[in-house]
Short mmCIF file of C-alpha atoms in Angstrom, two decimals:
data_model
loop_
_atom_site.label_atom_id
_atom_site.label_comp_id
_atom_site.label_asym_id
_atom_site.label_seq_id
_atom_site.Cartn_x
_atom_site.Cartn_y
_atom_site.Cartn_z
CA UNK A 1 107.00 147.20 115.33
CA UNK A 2 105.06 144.54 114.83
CA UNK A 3 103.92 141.98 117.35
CA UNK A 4 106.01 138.73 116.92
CA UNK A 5 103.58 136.77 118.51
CA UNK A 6 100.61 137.70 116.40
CA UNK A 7 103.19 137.06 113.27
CA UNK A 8 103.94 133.38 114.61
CA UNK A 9 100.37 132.80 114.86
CA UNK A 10 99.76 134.08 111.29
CA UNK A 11 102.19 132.05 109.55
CA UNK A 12 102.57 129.20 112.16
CA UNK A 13 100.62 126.58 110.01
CA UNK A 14 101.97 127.65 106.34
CA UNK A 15 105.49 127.26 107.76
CA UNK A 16 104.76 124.03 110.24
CA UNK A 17 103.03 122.27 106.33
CA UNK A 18 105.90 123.52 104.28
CA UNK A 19 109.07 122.66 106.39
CA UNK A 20 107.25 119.18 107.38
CA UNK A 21 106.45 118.40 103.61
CA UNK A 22 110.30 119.39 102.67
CA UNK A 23 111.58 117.25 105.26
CA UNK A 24 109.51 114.73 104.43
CA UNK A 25 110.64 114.61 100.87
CA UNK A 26 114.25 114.76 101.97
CA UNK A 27 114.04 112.08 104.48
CA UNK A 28 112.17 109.74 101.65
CA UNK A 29 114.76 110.26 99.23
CA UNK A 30 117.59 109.45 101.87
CA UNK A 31 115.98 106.97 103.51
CA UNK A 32 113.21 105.48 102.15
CA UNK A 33 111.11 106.16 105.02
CA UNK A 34 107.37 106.17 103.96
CA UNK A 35 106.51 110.64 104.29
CA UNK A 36 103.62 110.86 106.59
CA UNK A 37 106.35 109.29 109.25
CA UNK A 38 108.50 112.33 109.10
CA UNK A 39 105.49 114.80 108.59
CA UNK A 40 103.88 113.55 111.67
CA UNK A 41 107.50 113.55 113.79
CA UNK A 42 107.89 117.23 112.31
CA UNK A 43 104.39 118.22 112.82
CA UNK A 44 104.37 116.73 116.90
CA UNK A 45 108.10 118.57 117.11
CA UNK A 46 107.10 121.79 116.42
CA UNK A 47 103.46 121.59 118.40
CA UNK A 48 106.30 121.19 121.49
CA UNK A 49 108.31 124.18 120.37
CA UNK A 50 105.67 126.82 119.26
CA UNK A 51 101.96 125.51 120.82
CA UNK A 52 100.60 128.66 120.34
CA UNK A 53 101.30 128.79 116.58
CA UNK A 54 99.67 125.43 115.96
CA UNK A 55 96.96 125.94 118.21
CA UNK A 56 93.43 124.54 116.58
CA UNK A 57 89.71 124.44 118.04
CA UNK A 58 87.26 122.46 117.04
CA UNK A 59 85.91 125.01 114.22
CA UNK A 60 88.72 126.41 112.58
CA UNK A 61 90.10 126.56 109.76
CA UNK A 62 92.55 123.92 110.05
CA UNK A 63 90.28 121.47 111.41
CA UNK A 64 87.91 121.77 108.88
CA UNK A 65 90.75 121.77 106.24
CA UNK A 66 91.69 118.12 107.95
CA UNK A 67 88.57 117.10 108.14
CA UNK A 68 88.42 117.31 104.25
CA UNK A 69 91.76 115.81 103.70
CA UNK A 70 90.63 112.49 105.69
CA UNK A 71 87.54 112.46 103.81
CA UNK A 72 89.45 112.60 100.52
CA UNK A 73 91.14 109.96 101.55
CA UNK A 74 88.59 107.68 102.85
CA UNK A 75 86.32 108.31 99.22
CA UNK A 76 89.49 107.41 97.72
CA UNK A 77 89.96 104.10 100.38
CA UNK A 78 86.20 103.29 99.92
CA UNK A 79 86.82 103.12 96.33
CA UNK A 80 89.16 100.27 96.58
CA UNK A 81 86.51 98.29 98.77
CA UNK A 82 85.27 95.44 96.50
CA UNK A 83 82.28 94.34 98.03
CA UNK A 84 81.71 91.24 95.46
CA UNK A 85 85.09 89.88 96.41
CA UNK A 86 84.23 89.54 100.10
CA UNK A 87 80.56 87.59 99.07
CA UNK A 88 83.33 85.16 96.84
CA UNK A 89 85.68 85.19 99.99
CA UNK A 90 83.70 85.48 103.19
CA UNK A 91 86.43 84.16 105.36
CA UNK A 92 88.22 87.85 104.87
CA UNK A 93 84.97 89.86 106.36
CA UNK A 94 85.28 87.16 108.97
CA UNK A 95 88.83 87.29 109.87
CA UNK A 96 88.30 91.35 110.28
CA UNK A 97 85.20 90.73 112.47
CA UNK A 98 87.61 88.00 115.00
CA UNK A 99 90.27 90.32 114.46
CA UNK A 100 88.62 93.53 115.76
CA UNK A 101 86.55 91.58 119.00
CA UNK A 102 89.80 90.16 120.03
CA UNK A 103 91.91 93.47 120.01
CA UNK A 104 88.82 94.98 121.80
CA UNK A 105 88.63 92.60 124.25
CA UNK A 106 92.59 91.81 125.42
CA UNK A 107 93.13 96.25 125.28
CA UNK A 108 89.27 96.63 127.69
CA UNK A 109 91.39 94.05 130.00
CA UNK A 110 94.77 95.34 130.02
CA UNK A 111 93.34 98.86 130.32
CA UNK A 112 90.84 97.60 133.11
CA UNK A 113 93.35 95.38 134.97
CA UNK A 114 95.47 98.68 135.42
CA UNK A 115 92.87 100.20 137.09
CA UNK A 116 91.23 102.26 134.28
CA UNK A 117 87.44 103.35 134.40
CA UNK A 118 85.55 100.99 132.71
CA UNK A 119 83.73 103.69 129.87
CA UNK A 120 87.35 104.61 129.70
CA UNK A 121 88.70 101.10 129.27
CA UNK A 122 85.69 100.67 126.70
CA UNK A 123 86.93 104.00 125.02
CA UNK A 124 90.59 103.04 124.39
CA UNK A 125 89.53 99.61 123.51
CA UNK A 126 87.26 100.62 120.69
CA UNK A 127 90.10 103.15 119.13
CA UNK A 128 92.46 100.63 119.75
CA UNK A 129 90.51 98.12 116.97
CA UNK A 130 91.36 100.63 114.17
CA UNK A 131 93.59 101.11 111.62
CA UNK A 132 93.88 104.19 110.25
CA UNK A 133 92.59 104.05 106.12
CA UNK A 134 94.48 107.10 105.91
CA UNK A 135 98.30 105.61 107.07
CA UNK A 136 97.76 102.72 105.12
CA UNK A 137 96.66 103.99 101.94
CA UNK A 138 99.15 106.75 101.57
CA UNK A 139 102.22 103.98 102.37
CA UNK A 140 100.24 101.77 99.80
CA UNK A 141 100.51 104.56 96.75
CA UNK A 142 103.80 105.67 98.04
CA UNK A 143 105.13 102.61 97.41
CA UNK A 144 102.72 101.59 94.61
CA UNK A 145 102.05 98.13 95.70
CA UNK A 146 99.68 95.53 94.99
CA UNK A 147 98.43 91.91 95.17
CA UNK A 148 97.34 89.55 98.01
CA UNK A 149 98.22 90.88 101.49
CA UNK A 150 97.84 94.94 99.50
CA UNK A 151 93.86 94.12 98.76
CA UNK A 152 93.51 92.25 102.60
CA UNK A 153 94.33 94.89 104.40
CA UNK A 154 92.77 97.20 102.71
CA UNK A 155 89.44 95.42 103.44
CA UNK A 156 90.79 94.07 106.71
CA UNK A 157 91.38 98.30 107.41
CA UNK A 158 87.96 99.11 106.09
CA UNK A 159 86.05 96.50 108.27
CA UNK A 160 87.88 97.62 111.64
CA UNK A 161 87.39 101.11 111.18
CA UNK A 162 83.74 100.80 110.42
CA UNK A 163 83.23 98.42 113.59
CA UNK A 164 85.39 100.92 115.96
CA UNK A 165 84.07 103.31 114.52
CA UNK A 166 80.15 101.96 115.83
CA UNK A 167 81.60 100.95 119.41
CA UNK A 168 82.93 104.50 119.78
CA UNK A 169 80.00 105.96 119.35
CA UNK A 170 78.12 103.42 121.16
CA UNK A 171 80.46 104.25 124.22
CA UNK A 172 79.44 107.78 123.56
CA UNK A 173 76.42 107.95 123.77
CA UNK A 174 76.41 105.25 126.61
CA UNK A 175 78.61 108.31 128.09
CA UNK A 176 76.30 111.15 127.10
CA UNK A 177 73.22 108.83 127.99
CA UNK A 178 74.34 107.49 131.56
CA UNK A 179 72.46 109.77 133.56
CA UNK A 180 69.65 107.63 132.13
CA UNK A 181 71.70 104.20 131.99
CA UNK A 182 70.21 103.18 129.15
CA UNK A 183 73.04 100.98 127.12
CA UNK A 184 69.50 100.76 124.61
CA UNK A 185 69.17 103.87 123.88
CA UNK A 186 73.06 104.97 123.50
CA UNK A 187 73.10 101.78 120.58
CA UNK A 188 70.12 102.94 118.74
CA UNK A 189 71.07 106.34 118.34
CA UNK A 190 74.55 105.65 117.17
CA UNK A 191 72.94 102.99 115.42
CA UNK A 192 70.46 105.61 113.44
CA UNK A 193 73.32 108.25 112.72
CA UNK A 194 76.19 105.83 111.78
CA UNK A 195 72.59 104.66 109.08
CA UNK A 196 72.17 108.43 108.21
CA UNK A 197 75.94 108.56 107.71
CA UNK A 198 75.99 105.77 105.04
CA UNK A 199 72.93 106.99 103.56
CA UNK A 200 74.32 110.47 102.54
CA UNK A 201 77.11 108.62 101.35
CA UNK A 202 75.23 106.43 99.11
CA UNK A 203 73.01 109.22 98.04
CA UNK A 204 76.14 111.70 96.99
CA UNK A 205 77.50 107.92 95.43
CA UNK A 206 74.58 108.18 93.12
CA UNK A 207 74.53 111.77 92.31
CA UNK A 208 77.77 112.66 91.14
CA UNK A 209 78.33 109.75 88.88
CA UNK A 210 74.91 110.49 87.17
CA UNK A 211 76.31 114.55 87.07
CA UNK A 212 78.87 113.02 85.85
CA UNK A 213 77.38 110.95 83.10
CA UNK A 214 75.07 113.58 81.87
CA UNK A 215 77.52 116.66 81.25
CA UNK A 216 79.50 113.68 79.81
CA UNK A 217 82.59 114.66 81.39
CA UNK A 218 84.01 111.85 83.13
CA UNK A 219 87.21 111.80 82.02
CA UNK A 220 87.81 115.53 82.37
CA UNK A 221 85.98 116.70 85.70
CA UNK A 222 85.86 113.34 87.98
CA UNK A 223 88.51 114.70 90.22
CA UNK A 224 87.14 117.91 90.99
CA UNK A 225 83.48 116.23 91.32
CA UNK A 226 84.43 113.41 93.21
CA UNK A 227 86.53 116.35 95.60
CA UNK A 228 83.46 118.62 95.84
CA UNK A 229 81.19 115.72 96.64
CA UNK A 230 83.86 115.12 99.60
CA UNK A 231 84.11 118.35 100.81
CA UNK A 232 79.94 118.84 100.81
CA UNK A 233 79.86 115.44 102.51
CA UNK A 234 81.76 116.15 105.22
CA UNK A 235 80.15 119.60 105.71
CA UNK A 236 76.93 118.13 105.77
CA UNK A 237 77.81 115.72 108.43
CA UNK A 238 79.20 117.90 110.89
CA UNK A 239 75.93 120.42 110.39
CA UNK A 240 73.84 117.57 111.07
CA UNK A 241 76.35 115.66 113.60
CA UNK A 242 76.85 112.18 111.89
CA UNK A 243 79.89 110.29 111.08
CA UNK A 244 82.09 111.64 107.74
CA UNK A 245 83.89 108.41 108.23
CA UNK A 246 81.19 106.17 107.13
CA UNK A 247 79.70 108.65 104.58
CA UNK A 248 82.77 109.20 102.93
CA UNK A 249 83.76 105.62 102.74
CA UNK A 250 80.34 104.65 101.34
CA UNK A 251 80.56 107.72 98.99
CA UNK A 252 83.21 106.05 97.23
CA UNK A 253 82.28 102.63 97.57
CA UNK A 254 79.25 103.84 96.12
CA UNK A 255 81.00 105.57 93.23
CA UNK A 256 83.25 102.13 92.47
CA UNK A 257 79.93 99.99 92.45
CA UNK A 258 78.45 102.79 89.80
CA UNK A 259 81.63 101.75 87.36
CA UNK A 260 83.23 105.09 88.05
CA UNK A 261 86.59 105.16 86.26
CA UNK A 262 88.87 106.74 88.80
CA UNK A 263 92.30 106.82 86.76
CA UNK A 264 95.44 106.26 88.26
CA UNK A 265 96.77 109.90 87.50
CA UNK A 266 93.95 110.92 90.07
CA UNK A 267 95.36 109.11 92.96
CA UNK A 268 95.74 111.42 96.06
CA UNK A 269 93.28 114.08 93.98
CA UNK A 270 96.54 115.58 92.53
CA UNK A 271 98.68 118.53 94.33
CA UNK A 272 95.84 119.82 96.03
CA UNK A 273 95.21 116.58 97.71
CA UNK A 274 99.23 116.26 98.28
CA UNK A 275 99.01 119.71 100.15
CA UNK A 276 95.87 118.89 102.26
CA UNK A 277 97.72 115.29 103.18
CA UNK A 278 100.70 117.09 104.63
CA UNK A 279 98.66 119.35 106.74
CA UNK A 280 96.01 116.15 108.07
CA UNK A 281 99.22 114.30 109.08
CA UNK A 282 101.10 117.43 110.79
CA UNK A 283 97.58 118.04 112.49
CA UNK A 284 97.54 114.50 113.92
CA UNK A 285 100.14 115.32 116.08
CA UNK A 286 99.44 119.01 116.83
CA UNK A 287 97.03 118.22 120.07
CA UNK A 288 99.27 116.03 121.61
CA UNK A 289 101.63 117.18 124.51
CA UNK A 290 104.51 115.76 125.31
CA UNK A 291 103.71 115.47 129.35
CA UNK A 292 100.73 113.28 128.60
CA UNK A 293 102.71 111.25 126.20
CA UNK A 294 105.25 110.57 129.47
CA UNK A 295 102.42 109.58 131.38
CA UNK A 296 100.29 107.18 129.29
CA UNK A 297 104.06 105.80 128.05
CA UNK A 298 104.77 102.66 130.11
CA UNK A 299 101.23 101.47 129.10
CA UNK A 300 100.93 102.45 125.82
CA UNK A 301 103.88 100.03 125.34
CA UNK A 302 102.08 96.98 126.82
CA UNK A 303 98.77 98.12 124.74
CA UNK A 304 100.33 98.38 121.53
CA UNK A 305 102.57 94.87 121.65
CA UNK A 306 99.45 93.54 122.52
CA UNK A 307 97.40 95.18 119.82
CA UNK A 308 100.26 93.86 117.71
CA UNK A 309 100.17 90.70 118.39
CA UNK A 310 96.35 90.15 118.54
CA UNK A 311 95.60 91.48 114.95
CA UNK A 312 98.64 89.67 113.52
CA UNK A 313 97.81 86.18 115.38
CA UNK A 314 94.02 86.45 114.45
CA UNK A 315 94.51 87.30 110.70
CA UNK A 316 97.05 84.67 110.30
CA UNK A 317 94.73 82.35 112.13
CA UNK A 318 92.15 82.36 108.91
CA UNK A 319 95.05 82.60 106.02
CA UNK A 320 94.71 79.10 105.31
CA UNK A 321 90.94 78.92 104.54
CA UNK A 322 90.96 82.42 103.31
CA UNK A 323 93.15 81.33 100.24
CA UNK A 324 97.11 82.49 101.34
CA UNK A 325 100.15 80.88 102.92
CA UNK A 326 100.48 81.54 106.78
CA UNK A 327 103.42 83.93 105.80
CA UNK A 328 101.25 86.45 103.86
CA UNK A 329 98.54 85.87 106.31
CA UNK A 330 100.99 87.45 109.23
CA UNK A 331 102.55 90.10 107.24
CA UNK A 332 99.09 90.98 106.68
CA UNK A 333 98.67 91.32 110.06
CA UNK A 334 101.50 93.06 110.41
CA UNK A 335 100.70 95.95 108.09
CA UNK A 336 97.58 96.85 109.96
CA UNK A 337 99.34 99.22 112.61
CA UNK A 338 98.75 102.30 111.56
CA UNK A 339 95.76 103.98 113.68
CA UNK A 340 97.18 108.15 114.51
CA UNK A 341 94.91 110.12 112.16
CA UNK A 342 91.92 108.27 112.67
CA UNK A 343 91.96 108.53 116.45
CA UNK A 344 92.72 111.97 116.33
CA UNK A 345 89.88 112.96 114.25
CA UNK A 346 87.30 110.71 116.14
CA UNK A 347 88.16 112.21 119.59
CA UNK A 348 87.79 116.03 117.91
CA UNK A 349 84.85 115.07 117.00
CA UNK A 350 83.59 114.50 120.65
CA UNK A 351 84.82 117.67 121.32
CA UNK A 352 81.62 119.48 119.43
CA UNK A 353 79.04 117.49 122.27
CA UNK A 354 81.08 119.06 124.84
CA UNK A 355 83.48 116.03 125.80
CA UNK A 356 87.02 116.12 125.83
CA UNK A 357 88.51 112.62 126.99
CA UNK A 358 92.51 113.58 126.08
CA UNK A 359 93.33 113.70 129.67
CA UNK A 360 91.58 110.40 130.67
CA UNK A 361 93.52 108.71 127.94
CA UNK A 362 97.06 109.27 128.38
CA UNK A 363 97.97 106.14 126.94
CA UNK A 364 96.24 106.69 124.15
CA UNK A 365 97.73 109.67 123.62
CA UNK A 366 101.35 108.18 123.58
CA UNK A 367 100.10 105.13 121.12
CA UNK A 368 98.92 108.00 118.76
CA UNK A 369 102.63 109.67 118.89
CA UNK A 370 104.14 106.15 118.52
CA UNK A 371 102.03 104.88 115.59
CA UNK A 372 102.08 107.92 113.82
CA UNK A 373 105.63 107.47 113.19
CA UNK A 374 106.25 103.89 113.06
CA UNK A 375 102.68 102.19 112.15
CA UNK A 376 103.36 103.42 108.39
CA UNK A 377 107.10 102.16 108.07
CA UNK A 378 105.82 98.64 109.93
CA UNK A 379 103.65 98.38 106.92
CA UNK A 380 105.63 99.79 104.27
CA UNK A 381 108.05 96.83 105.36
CA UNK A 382 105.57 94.04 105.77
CA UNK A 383 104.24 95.36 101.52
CA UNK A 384 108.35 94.98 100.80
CA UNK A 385 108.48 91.51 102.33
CA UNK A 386 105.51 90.08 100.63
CA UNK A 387 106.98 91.75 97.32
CA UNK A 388 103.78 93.61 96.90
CA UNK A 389 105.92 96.67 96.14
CA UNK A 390 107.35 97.05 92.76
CA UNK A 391 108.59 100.87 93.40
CA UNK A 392 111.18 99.59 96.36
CA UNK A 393 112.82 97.20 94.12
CA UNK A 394 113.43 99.24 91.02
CA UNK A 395 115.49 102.18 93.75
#
């Protein structure tokens, strides 16, 4: 007979992506409810009920297979980044800049206040500043929106994520580097690799659109370029230990700024990139455990209203000069509270120099639960109520 164990374990992630992705298309389709929200409650469900089935390490398979699903993602995110616009309209890059210190600072004092470490303070306070490209950009296609407070947060999402994700590894290092205490020496070396990241990003930015351009198959191959330029990218950054974050963003920045048509039928990099989107959002959840969510949840409640607050007060502080009404400068805000996927992938990554921080950050543990379900509907509404989404009105 065979064992049932070793059949779980076999067939634990085909069934957790399937049932998650069917649930999530029933739920939609009842509800409303933007997908990833149901495939990360499904995904965090059944890492409860069968841990050993969705078990994952830092090199297999299904790690790496997330891995690549966030980077197609953030080529695709970086892509919508329109550098020229924020030269025209410097008061958005501003706004993200005030936005980010200020969520840094009032989550390093809560967390500090309640008697936190302070590299552990620091630690939740950088994650804290991000919001997750991945959340908001899925919710964004899903409900095919566009206009004012759609292209802000985008930018507002790609400036936070780049500046967390710097203080993270600043805090890092400072963490792998204390036994010498040099603060110095932890910011030049994430300084150098988060500079090596962009550059491989840039440099894949140029070659594929001049592959491109000289088998003159644009229209034909992009997708599967572009998605083999991803997948290379972020297998060259783990062998050489830089960020895929910033090289797949600036990959597709990159590739927009070389007057790559990317077509709208390529959103999402088809089915494939469907599949690989229910798996990255089921795998959010999978590390988390349920006893650690109990035990970070009384803060993570006072961390996230203040997160809340904080990015919606500071962005609606510059709407004015930045060229909207205060309304779409708070709903703007307001859509920037996605951050699950993102964490989760930055704090596997620490796991390959040897640190593992999930039990020193409890409460970050429960804000990656809570936002994984809720950040995307909080922005799917805040897109309805600035009538930035066309698809909602015509169901």
């Amino acid at each position: 007979m065979p064992d049932i164990q070793v059949i779980l374990a076999d067939l634990g992630w085909p069934l957790a992506i399937a049932l998650a992705w069917l649930s999530g298309e029933f739920v939609h389709r009842w509800t409303r409810l933007p997908r990833i929200s149901v495939y990360g409650l499904v995904g965090f469900l059944l890492a409860q009920a069968f841990p050993e089935a969705l078990s994952s390490g830092a090199s297999s398979n299904v790690t790496i297979l997330a891995n690549m699903a966030f980077g197609l993602i953030l080529f695709e995110f970086g892509y919508r980044i329109n550098l020229h616009w924020l030269r025209i309209n410097p008061w958005i890059a501003v706004s993200g800049l005030v936005e980010s210190a200020a969520t840094f600072g009032v989550v390093y004092l809560i967390s500090h206040l309640t008697g936190m470490p302070p590299l552990t303070s620091l630690l939740l306070a950088s994650l804290a500043m991000s919001t997750s490209p991945a959340g908001v950009l899925r919710v964004i296609n899903e409900e095919n929106s566009s206009g004012q407070v759609t292209e802000r947060v985008l930018h507002l999402v790609a400036i936070n994520s780049v500046i967390a994700v710097f203080v993270f590894k600043v805090v890092v290092g400072f963490w792998v580097f204390q036994t010498s205490g040099s603060l110095t020496q932890a910011v030049s070396h994430s300084g150098i690799e988060l500079l090596v990241s962009a550059a491989m990003g840039a440099v894949m930015g140029f070659i594929v659109p001049a592959l491109l351009r000289r088998l003159g198959a644009l229209a034909q191959d992009g997708t599967i370029a572009f998605a083999l330029g991803v997948i290379l990218l972020v297998a060259a950054s783990r062998a050489f230990d830089v960020s895929p974050v910033l090289a797949t963003l600036t990959f597709g920045l990159a590739a927009r700024h070389k007057r790559v048509a990317f077509s709208r039928t390529e959103r999402n990099f088809g089915g494939i990139g469907e599949l690989l989107t229910v798996l990255l959002f089921v795998f959010a959840v999978s590390t988390l455990e349920w006893e650690r969510v109990v035990d970070g949840a009384g803060l993570a409640a006072v961390l996230l209203l203040a997160r809340f607050l904080v990015k919606t007060a500071s962005v609606a502080a510059f709407a004015h000069v930045s060229g909207i009404s205060w309304r779409k400068g708070v709903l703007t805000g307001i859509a920037l509270s996605p951050m699950s996927v993102f964490v989760t992938l930055l704090l596997e990554q620490t796991k390959y120099m040897g640190i593992v921080l999930v039990d020193e950050l409890a409460a970050l543990t429960a804000m990656t639960l809570l936002l994984e379900v809720v950040g995307p509907v909080i922005t799917q509404r805040a897109l309805i109520w600035a009538n930035e989404s066309p698809s909602q009105e015509e169901k």
